[in-house]
């Protein structure tokens, strides 16, 4: 499904932006030390997989961009929260284990877009961002309620 009234070259631009955004965010947030590549890959690969899943199921660059924006915002907020906490090497597992919820949200967004025939660039971006954010948030709340101690 392509976005209605959007030329193919604009759809490709949205798709490229959707895949470039998680990479840029990963590079920006990774510490510039000996572990840069490992950290950047740790941040980028799960996001790229989720964005790719949303794009593959919907074939919409706009929906994938919404997923990418939500994941980048989630990564940035999680990183800010981690910097606020006392040092703990395992706290990043909470980020990693909350990503299945984001993936489920991206799948739900793609299926809704296909089933309901969602049209319009901003509507698809919003659908991808909201569904991915809700999926990640629900999963994070479940983690913080059961397996993790999450001080606020």
Short mmCIF file of N, CA and C in Angstrom, two decimals:
data_model
loop_
_atom_site.label_atom_id
_atom_site.label_comp_id
_atom_site.label_asym_id
_atom_site.label_seq_id
_atom_site.Cartn_x
_atom_site.Cartn_y
_atom_site.Cartn_z
N UNK A 1 0.84 -1.17 0.00
CA UNK A 1 0.00 0.00 0.00
C UNK A 1 0.89 1.23 0.00
N UNK A 2 0.64 2.11 -0.89
CA UNK A 2 1.36 3.37 -0.90
C UNK A 2 0.46 4.47 -0.37
N UNK A 3 1.06 5.55 -0.03
CA UNK A 3 0.31 6.67 0.50
C UNK A 3 -0.43 7.36 -0.63
N UNK A 4 -1.70 7.63 -0.43
CA UNK A 4 -2.52 8.23 -1.48
C UNK A 4 -2.01 9.61 -1.85
N UNK A 5 -2.07 9.90 -3.12
CA UNK A 5 -1.71 11.21 -3.66
C UNK A 5 -0.27 11.60 -3.35
N UNK A 6 0.60 10.62 -3.24
CA UNK A 6 2.00 10.90 -2.97
C UNK A 6 2.81 10.26 -4.09
N UNK A 7 3.58 11.05 -4.82
CA UNK A 7 4.38 10.47 -5.91
C UNK A 7 5.36 9.44 -5.38
N UNK A 8 5.73 8.51 -6.26
CA UNK A 8 6.61 7.41 -5.86
C UNK A 8 7.94 7.90 -5.32
N UNK A 9 8.49 8.97 -5.90
CA UNK A 9 9.79 9.44 -5.40
C UNK A 9 9.66 10.03 -3.99
N UNK A 10 8.52 10.61 -3.65
CA UNK A 10 8.32 11.11 -2.29
C UNK A 10 8.13 9.95 -1.31
N UNK A 11 7.46 8.89 -1.76
CA UNK A 11 7.30 7.70 -0.93
C UNK A 11 8.67 7.10 -0.62
N UNK A 12 9.55 7.08 -1.62
CA UNK A 12 10.90 6.56 -1.40
C UNK A 12 11.67 7.44 -0.42
N UNK A 13 11.49 8.74 -0.51
CA UNK A 13 12.16 9.64 0.43
C UNK A 13 11.70 9.39 1.87
N UNK A 14 10.41 9.19 2.04
CA UNK A 14 9.90 8.88 3.38
C UNK A 14 10.49 7.57 3.89
N UNK A 15 10.61 6.60 3.00
CA UNK A 15 11.17 5.30 3.39
C UNK A 15 12.63 5.45 3.78
N UNK A 16 13.39 6.18 2.97
CA UNK A 16 14.81 6.40 3.32
C UNK A 16 14.94 7.15 4.64
N UNK A 17 14.10 8.14 4.85
CA UNK A 17 14.14 8.89 6.12
C UNK A 17 13.81 7.97 7.29
N UNK A 18 12.86 7.06 7.08
CA UNK A 18 12.47 6.14 8.15
C UNK A 18 13.63 5.25 8.56
N UNK A 19 14.46 4.84 7.61
CA UNK A 19 15.59 3.98 7.95
C UNK A 19 16.82 4.79 8.37
N UNK A 20 16.93 6.03 7.92
CA UNK A 20 18.08 6.85 8.30
C UNK A 20 17.94 7.42 9.71
N UNK A 21 16.73 7.68 10.13
CA UNK A 21 16.51 8.32 11.43
C UNK A 21 17.02 7.47 12.60
N UNK A 22 16.71 6.17 12.68
CA UNK A 22 17.28 5.37 13.78
C UNK A 22 18.80 5.30 13.74
N UNK A 23 19.37 5.26 12.54
CA UNK A 23 20.83 5.25 12.44
C UNK A 23 21.43 6.54 12.98
N UNK A 24 20.85 7.66 12.60
CA UNK A 24 21.35 8.95 13.08
C UNK A 24 21.21 9.07 14.59
N UNK A 25 20.09 8.62 15.12
CA UNK A 25 19.88 8.69 16.57
C UNK A 25 20.87 7.80 17.30
N UNK A 26 21.13 6.61 16.76
CA UNK A 26 22.09 5.69 17.38
C UNK A 26 23.49 6.28 17.40
N UNK A 27 23.89 6.89 16.31
CA UNK A 27 25.22 7.51 16.25
C UNK A 27 25.29 8.69 17.21
N UNK A 28 24.23 9.47 17.29
CA UNK A 28 24.24 10.64 18.17
C UNK A 28 24.29 10.26 19.65
N UNK A 29 23.65 9.16 20.03
CA UNK A 29 23.59 8.79 21.44
C UNK A 29 24.70 7.85 21.90
N UNK A 30 25.43 7.27 20.98
CA UNK A 30 26.49 6.34 21.36
C UNK A 30 27.71 7.11 21.86
N UNK A 31 28.29 6.66 22.97
CA UNK A 31 29.49 7.33 23.46
C UNK A 31 30.66 7.11 22.49
N UNK A 32 31.43 8.15 22.28
CA UNK A 32 32.55 8.08 21.34
C UNK A 32 33.78 7.55 22.06
N UNK A 33 33.80 6.23 22.22
CA UNK A 33 34.94 5.56 22.87
C UNK A 33 35.20 4.26 22.13
N UNK A 34 35.92 3.36 22.77
CA UNK A 34 36.26 2.08 22.13
C UNK A 34 35.03 1.23 21.84
N UNK A 35 33.94 1.47 22.52
CA UNK A 35 32.73 0.67 22.36
C UNK A 35 31.69 1.34 21.47
N UNK A 36 32.10 2.34 20.71
CA UNK A 36 31.16 3.10 19.89
C UNK A 36 30.37 2.21 18.94
N UNK A 37 31.05 1.38 18.18
CA UNK A 37 30.37 0.56 17.18
C UNK A 37 29.39 -0.41 17.83
N UNK A 38 29.80 -1.04 18.91
CA UNK A 38 28.91 -1.96 19.61
C UNK A 38 27.67 -1.27 20.14
N UNK A 39 27.86 -0.10 20.75
CA UNK A 39 26.71 0.65 21.27
C UNK A 39 25.80 1.13 20.14
N UNK A 40 26.40 1.65 19.08
CA UNK A 40 25.59 2.15 17.96
C UNK A 40 24.77 1.01 17.35
N UNK A 41 25.38 -0.14 17.19
CA UNK A 41 24.63 -1.28 16.65
C UNK A 41 23.55 -1.74 17.62
N UNK A 42 23.85 -1.72 18.90
CA UNK A 42 22.87 -2.12 19.91
C UNK A 42 21.65 -1.20 19.87
N UNK A 43 21.88 0.09 19.64
CA UNK A 43 20.77 1.03 19.55
C UNK A 43 20.05 0.93 18.21
N UNK A 44 20.79 0.79 17.13
CA UNK A 44 20.21 0.93 15.79
C UNK A 44 19.54 -0.34 15.27
N UNK A 45 20.16 -1.49 15.46
CA UNK A 45 19.65 -2.71 14.81
C UNK A 45 18.22 -3.06 15.25
N UNK A 46 17.90 -3.08 16.54
CA UNK A 46 16.50 -3.40 16.89
C UNK A 46 15.51 -2.39 16.31
N UNK A 47 15.87 -1.12 16.31
CA UNK A 47 14.98 -0.11 15.73
C UNK A 47 14.81 -0.32 14.23
N UNK A 48 15.91 -0.61 13.55
CA UNK A 48 15.82 -0.85 12.11
C UNK A 48 14.97 -2.08 11.79
N UNK A 49 15.06 -3.10 12.61
CA UNK A 49 14.24 -4.30 12.40
C UNK A 49 12.76 -3.97 12.57
N UNK A 50 12.44 -3.20 13.59
CA UNK A 50 11.04 -2.84 13.84
C UNK A 50 10.51 -1.93 12.73
N UNK A 51 11.30 -0.95 12.33
CA UNK A 51 10.90 -0.07 11.23
C UNK A 51 10.72 -0.89 9.94
N UNK A 52 11.66 -1.81 9.70
CA UNK A 52 11.56 -2.65 8.52
C UNK A 52 10.33 -3.54 8.56
N UNK A 53 9.98 -4.03 9.73
CA UNK A 53 8.77 -4.84 9.87
C UNK A 53 7.52 -4.03 9.55
N UNK A 54 7.45 -2.83 10.10
CA UNK A 54 6.31 -1.96 9.80
C UNK A 54 6.23 -1.61 8.33
N UNK A 55 7.38 -1.32 7.72
CA UNK A 55 7.39 -0.98 6.30
C UNK A 55 7.01 -2.19 5.44
N UNK A 56 7.55 -3.35 5.77
CA UNK A 56 7.31 -4.55 4.97
C UNK A 56 5.84 -4.94 4.98
N UNK A 57 5.20 -4.81 6.12
CA UNK A 57 3.80 -5.19 6.21
C UNK A 57 2.86 -4.16 5.61
N UNK A 58 3.26 -2.89 5.61
CA UNK A 58 2.36 -1.85 5.11
C UNK A 58 2.77 -1.30 3.76
N UNK A 59 4.05 -1.40 3.43
CA UNK A 59 4.61 -0.81 2.21
C UNK A 59 4.37 0.70 2.17
N UNK A 60 4.40 1.29 3.34
CA UNK A 60 4.20 2.73 3.46
C UNK A 60 5.40 3.37 4.15
N UNK A 61 6.08 4.25 3.44
CA UNK A 61 7.18 4.97 4.03
C UNK A 61 6.73 5.88 5.16
N UNK A 62 5.52 6.41 5.05
CA UNK A 62 5.01 7.29 6.09
C UNK A 62 4.78 6.53 7.39
N UNK A 63 4.20 5.34 7.31
CA UNK A 63 3.99 4.55 8.51
C UNK A 63 5.32 4.15 9.13
N UNK A 64 6.27 3.76 8.29
CA UNK A 64 7.61 3.40 8.79
C UNK A 64 8.28 4.61 9.44
N UNK A 65 8.09 5.79 8.88
CA UNK A 65 8.66 6.99 9.48
C UNK A 65 8.04 7.26 10.85
N UNK A 66 6.75 7.04 10.98
CA UNK A 66 6.10 7.19 12.29
C UNK A 66 6.68 6.24 13.32
N UNK A 67 6.90 4.99 12.90
CA UNK A 67 7.52 4.00 13.79
C UNK A 67 8.92 4.46 14.18
N UNK A 68 9.68 4.96 13.20
CA UNK A 68 11.06 5.40 13.45
C UNK A 68 11.09 6.58 14.42
N UNK A 69 10.19 7.53 14.24
CA UNK A 69 10.15 8.69 15.13
C UNK A 69 9.83 8.26 16.56
N UNK A 70 8.87 7.36 16.71
CA UNK A 70 8.51 6.88 18.05
C UNK A 70 9.68 6.15 18.70
N UNK A 71 10.37 5.31 17.93
CA UNK A 71 11.50 4.56 18.49
C UNK A 71 12.66 5.48 18.85
N UNK A 72 12.90 6.50 18.04
CA UNK A 72 13.97 7.45 18.34
C UNK A 72 13.64 8.25 19.60
N UNK A 73 12.40 8.67 19.73
CA UNK A 73 11.99 9.39 20.93
C UNK A 73 12.10 8.49 22.16
N UNK A 74 11.69 7.25 22.02
CA UNK A 74 11.78 6.30 23.14
C UNK A 74 13.24 6.07 23.54
N UNK A 75 14.11 5.90 22.55
CA UNK A 75 15.53 5.71 22.84
C UNK A 75 16.11 6.93 23.54
N UNK A 76 15.78 8.13 23.07
CA UNK A 76 16.27 9.35 23.69
C UNK A 76 15.79 9.51 25.12
N UNK A 77 14.51 9.24 25.35
CA UNK A 77 13.97 9.34 26.71
C UNK A 77 14.55 8.27 27.63
N UNK A 78 14.74 7.08 27.10
CA UNK A 78 15.33 6.01 27.91
C UNK A 78 16.77 6.36 28.28
N UNK A 79 17.51 6.89 27.32
CA UNK A 79 18.91 7.28 27.59
C UNK A 79 18.95 8.38 28.65
N UNK A 80 18.04 9.36 28.57
CA UNK A 80 17.98 10.42 29.57
C UNK A 80 17.68 9.84 30.95
N UNK A 81 16.76 8.88 31.00
CA UNK A 81 16.43 8.24 32.28
C UNK A 81 17.62 7.48 32.83
N UNK A 82 18.35 6.76 31.96
CA UNK A 82 19.52 6.00 32.40
C UNK A 82 20.60 6.93 32.95
N UNK A 83 20.80 8.07 32.33
CA UNK A 83 21.81 9.02 32.81
C UNK A 83 21.42 9.62 34.16
N UNK A 84 20.14 9.66 34.45
CA UNK A 84 19.65 10.19 35.71
C UNK A 84 19.84 9.19 36.85
N UNK A 85 19.87 7.90 36.52
CA UNK A 85 19.99 6.84 37.53
C UNK A 85 21.43 6.68 38.00
N UNK A 86 21.63 6.05 39.17
CA UNK A 86 22.98 5.65 39.54
C UNK A 86 23.49 4.61 38.54
N UNK A 87 24.80 4.52 38.33
CA UNK A 87 25.33 3.59 37.33
C UNK A 87 24.88 2.14 37.59
N UNK A 88 24.37 1.53 36.52
CA UNK A 88 23.92 0.14 36.57
C UNK A 88 24.03 -0.42 35.17
N UNK A 89 24.85 -1.42 34.99
CA UNK A 89 25.11 -1.96 33.66
C UNK A 89 23.95 -2.73 33.06
N UNK A 90 23.02 -3.20 33.89
CA UNK A 90 21.95 -4.02 33.36
C UNK A 90 20.68 -3.25 33.02
N UNK A 91 20.65 -1.97 33.30
CA UNK A 91 19.43 -1.20 33.07
C UNK A 91 19.06 -1.14 31.59
N UNK A 92 20.04 -1.27 30.70
CA UNK A 92 19.75 -1.24 29.27
C UNK A 92 18.99 -2.47 28.81
N UNK A 93 19.00 -3.54 29.61
CA UNK A 93 18.19 -4.70 29.26
C UNK A 93 16.70 -4.36 29.26
N UNK A 94 16.32 -3.40 30.10
CA UNK A 94 14.93 -2.96 30.10
C UNK A 94 14.53 -2.35 28.77
N UNK A 95 15.44 -1.59 28.17
CA UNK A 95 15.17 -1.03 26.83
C UNK A 95 15.03 -2.16 25.82
N UNK A 96 15.98 -3.06 25.85
CA UNK A 96 15.98 -4.15 24.88
C UNK A 96 14.74 -5.03 25.02
N UNK A 97 14.35 -5.34 26.26
CA UNK A 97 13.21 -6.22 26.47
C UNK A 97 11.87 -5.52 26.27
N UNK A 98 11.85 -4.21 26.16
CA UNK A 98 10.59 -3.52 25.87
C UNK A 98 10.33 -3.39 24.37
N UNK A 99 11.33 -3.71 23.55
CA UNK A 99 11.17 -3.57 22.10
C UNK A 99 10.20 -4.56 21.47
N UNK A 100 9.98 -5.75 22.02
CA UNK A 100 8.92 -6.58 21.42
C UNK A 100 7.54 -5.91 21.44
N UNK A 101 7.27 -5.12 22.45
CA UNK A 101 6.01 -4.37 22.48
C UNK A 101 5.96 -3.33 21.37
N UNK A 102 7.09 -2.69 21.11
CA UNK A 102 7.15 -1.72 20.01
C UNK A 102 6.95 -2.43 18.67
N UNK A 103 7.54 -3.61 18.54
CA UNK A 103 7.36 -4.38 17.30
C UNK A 103 5.90 -4.78 17.12
N UNK A 104 5.28 -5.20 18.19
CA UNK A 104 3.86 -5.55 18.11
C UNK A 104 3.02 -4.32 17.73
N UNK A 105 3.37 -3.17 18.28
CA UNK A 105 2.67 -1.94 17.92
C UNK A 105 2.85 -1.60 16.44
N UNK A 106 4.05 -1.80 15.92
CA UNK A 106 4.29 -1.53 14.49
C UNK A 106 3.50 -2.49 13.62
N UNK A 107 3.40 -3.75 14.03
CA UNK A 107 2.62 -4.73 13.27
C UNK A 107 1.14 -4.35 13.30
N UNK A 108 0.64 -3.98 14.46
CA UNK A 108 -0.76 -3.57 14.57
C UNK A 108 -1.03 -2.34 13.70
N UNK A 109 -0.11 -1.38 13.71
CA UNK A 109 -0.28 -0.19 12.88
C UNK A 109 -0.33 -0.56 11.40
N UNK A 110 0.57 -1.44 10.98
CA UNK A 110 0.59 -1.84 9.57
C UNK A 110 -0.69 -2.57 9.19
N UNK A 111 -1.16 -3.45 10.06
CA UNK A 111 -2.39 -4.18 9.76
C UNK A 111 -3.60 -3.26 9.75
N UNK A 112 -3.64 -2.32 10.67
CA UNK A 112 -4.74 -1.34 10.66
C UNK A 112 -4.72 -0.49 9.41
N UNK A 113 -3.53 -0.08 9.01
CA UNK A 113 -3.42 0.75 7.80
C UNK A 113 -3.88 -0.02 6.57
N UNK A 114 -3.53 -1.29 6.51
CA UNK A 114 -3.96 -2.10 5.36
C UNK A 114 -5.45 -2.41 5.40
N UNK A 115 -5.94 -2.74 6.58
CA UNK A 115 -7.34 -3.14 6.70
C UNK A 115 -8.29 -1.98 6.51
N UNK A 116 -7.98 -0.85 7.11
CA UNK A 116 -8.87 0.30 7.04
C UNK A 116 -8.56 1.21 5.87
N UNK A 117 -7.50 0.89 5.15
CA UNK A 117 -7.14 1.71 3.99
C UNK A 117 -6.76 3.13 4.40
N UNK A 118 -6.00 3.25 5.47
CA UNK A 118 -5.59 4.57 5.95
C UNK A 118 -4.83 5.30 4.85
N UNK A 119 -5.19 6.52 4.64
CA UNK A 119 -4.57 7.34 3.61
C UNK A 119 -4.11 8.66 4.22
N UNK A 120 -3.20 9.27 3.56
CA UNK A 120 -2.69 10.55 4.02
C UNK A 120 -1.39 10.38 4.77
N UNK A 121 -0.44 11.19 4.42
CA UNK A 121 0.90 11.07 4.99
C UNK A 121 0.88 11.27 6.50
N UNK A 122 0.25 12.33 6.96
CA UNK A 122 0.28 12.63 8.40
C UNK A 122 -0.52 11.61 9.21
N UNK A 123 -1.59 11.11 8.64
CA UNK A 123 -2.37 10.09 9.32
C UNK A 123 -1.55 8.80 9.49
N UNK A 124 -0.82 8.41 8.47
CA UNK A 124 0.00 7.21 8.55
C UNK A 124 1.19 7.39 9.49
N UNK A 125 1.80 8.57 9.46
CA UNK A 125 2.90 8.85 10.40
C UNK A 125 2.37 8.77 11.84
N UNK A 126 1.23 9.39 12.08
CA UNK A 126 0.64 9.38 13.43
C UNK A 126 0.27 7.96 13.85
N UNK A 127 -0.31 7.19 12.95
CA UNK A 127 -0.69 5.82 13.27
C UNK A 127 0.54 4.99 13.65
N UNK A 128 1.59 5.09 12.86
CA UNK A 128 2.81 4.35 13.17
C UNK A 128 3.43 4.78 14.48
N UNK A 129 3.49 6.09 14.72
CA UNK A 129 4.10 6.60 15.94
C UNK A 129 3.29 6.24 17.18
N UNK A 130 1.98 6.38 17.11
CA UNK A 130 1.15 6.11 18.28
C UNK A 130 1.15 4.62 18.61
N UNK A 131 0.96 3.77 17.61
CA UNK A 131 0.90 2.33 17.87
C UNK A 131 2.24 1.81 18.39
N UNK A 132 3.34 2.28 17.82
CA UNK A 132 4.66 1.84 18.29
C UNK A 132 4.93 2.34 19.70
N UNK A 133 4.56 3.58 19.98
CA UNK A 133 4.76 4.13 21.33
C UNK A 133 3.92 3.41 22.37
N UNK A 134 2.68 3.14 22.04
CA UNK A 134 1.81 2.44 22.99
C UNK A 134 2.34 1.03 23.25
N UNK A 135 2.77 0.35 22.21
CA UNK A 135 3.32 -1.00 22.38
C UNK A 135 4.54 -1.00 23.28
N UNK A 136 5.46 -0.06 23.05
CA UNK A 136 6.67 0.02 23.88
C UNK A 136 6.32 0.41 25.31
N UNK A 137 5.40 1.34 25.48
CA UNK A 137 5.03 1.80 26.82
C UNK A 137 4.35 0.70 27.63
N UNK A 138 3.44 -0.03 27.00
CA UNK A 138 2.76 -1.11 27.70
C UNK A 138 3.77 -2.18 28.12
N UNK A 139 4.68 -2.51 27.23
CA UNK A 139 5.69 -3.51 27.55
C UNK A 139 6.62 -3.00 28.66
N UNK A 140 7.00 -1.73 28.62
CA UNK A 140 7.87 -1.18 29.66
C UNK A 140 7.18 -1.15 31.01
N UNK A 141 5.91 -0.80 31.05
CA UNK A 141 5.16 -0.82 32.31
C UNK A 141 5.09 -2.23 32.86
N UNK A 142 4.86 -3.21 31.98
CA UNK A 142 4.83 -4.60 32.43
C UNK A 142 6.19 -5.02 32.99
N UNK A 143 7.27 -4.61 32.35
CA UNK A 143 8.60 -4.94 32.85
C UNK A 143 8.86 -4.28 34.21
N UNK A 144 8.51 -3.01 34.32
CA UNK A 144 8.77 -2.29 35.56
C UNK A 144 7.87 -2.80 36.71
N UNK A 145 6.74 -3.40 36.36
CA UNK A 145 5.83 -3.94 37.38
C UNK A 145 6.24 -5.33 37.85
N UNK A 146 7.04 -6.03 37.04
CA UNK A 146 7.34 -7.42 37.38
C UNK A 146 8.83 -7.70 37.54
N UNK A 147 9.62 -7.44 36.53
CA UNK A 147 11.02 -7.91 36.50
C UNK A 147 12.05 -6.85 36.89
N UNK A 148 11.72 -5.59 36.71
CA UNK A 148 12.71 -4.53 36.93
C UNK A 148 12.27 -3.61 38.04
N UNK A 149 13.25 -3.01 38.67
CA UNK A 149 12.99 -1.90 39.59
C UNK A 149 13.22 -0.63 38.79
N UNK A 150 12.19 0.16 38.62
CA UNK A 150 12.27 1.36 37.78
C UNK A 150 11.98 2.60 38.62
N UNK A 151 13.00 3.18 39.23
CA UNK A 151 12.77 4.39 40.03
C UNK A 151 12.43 5.57 39.13
N UNK A 152 11.53 6.38 39.59
CA UNK A 152 11.16 7.57 38.83
C UNK A 152 11.67 8.78 39.50
#
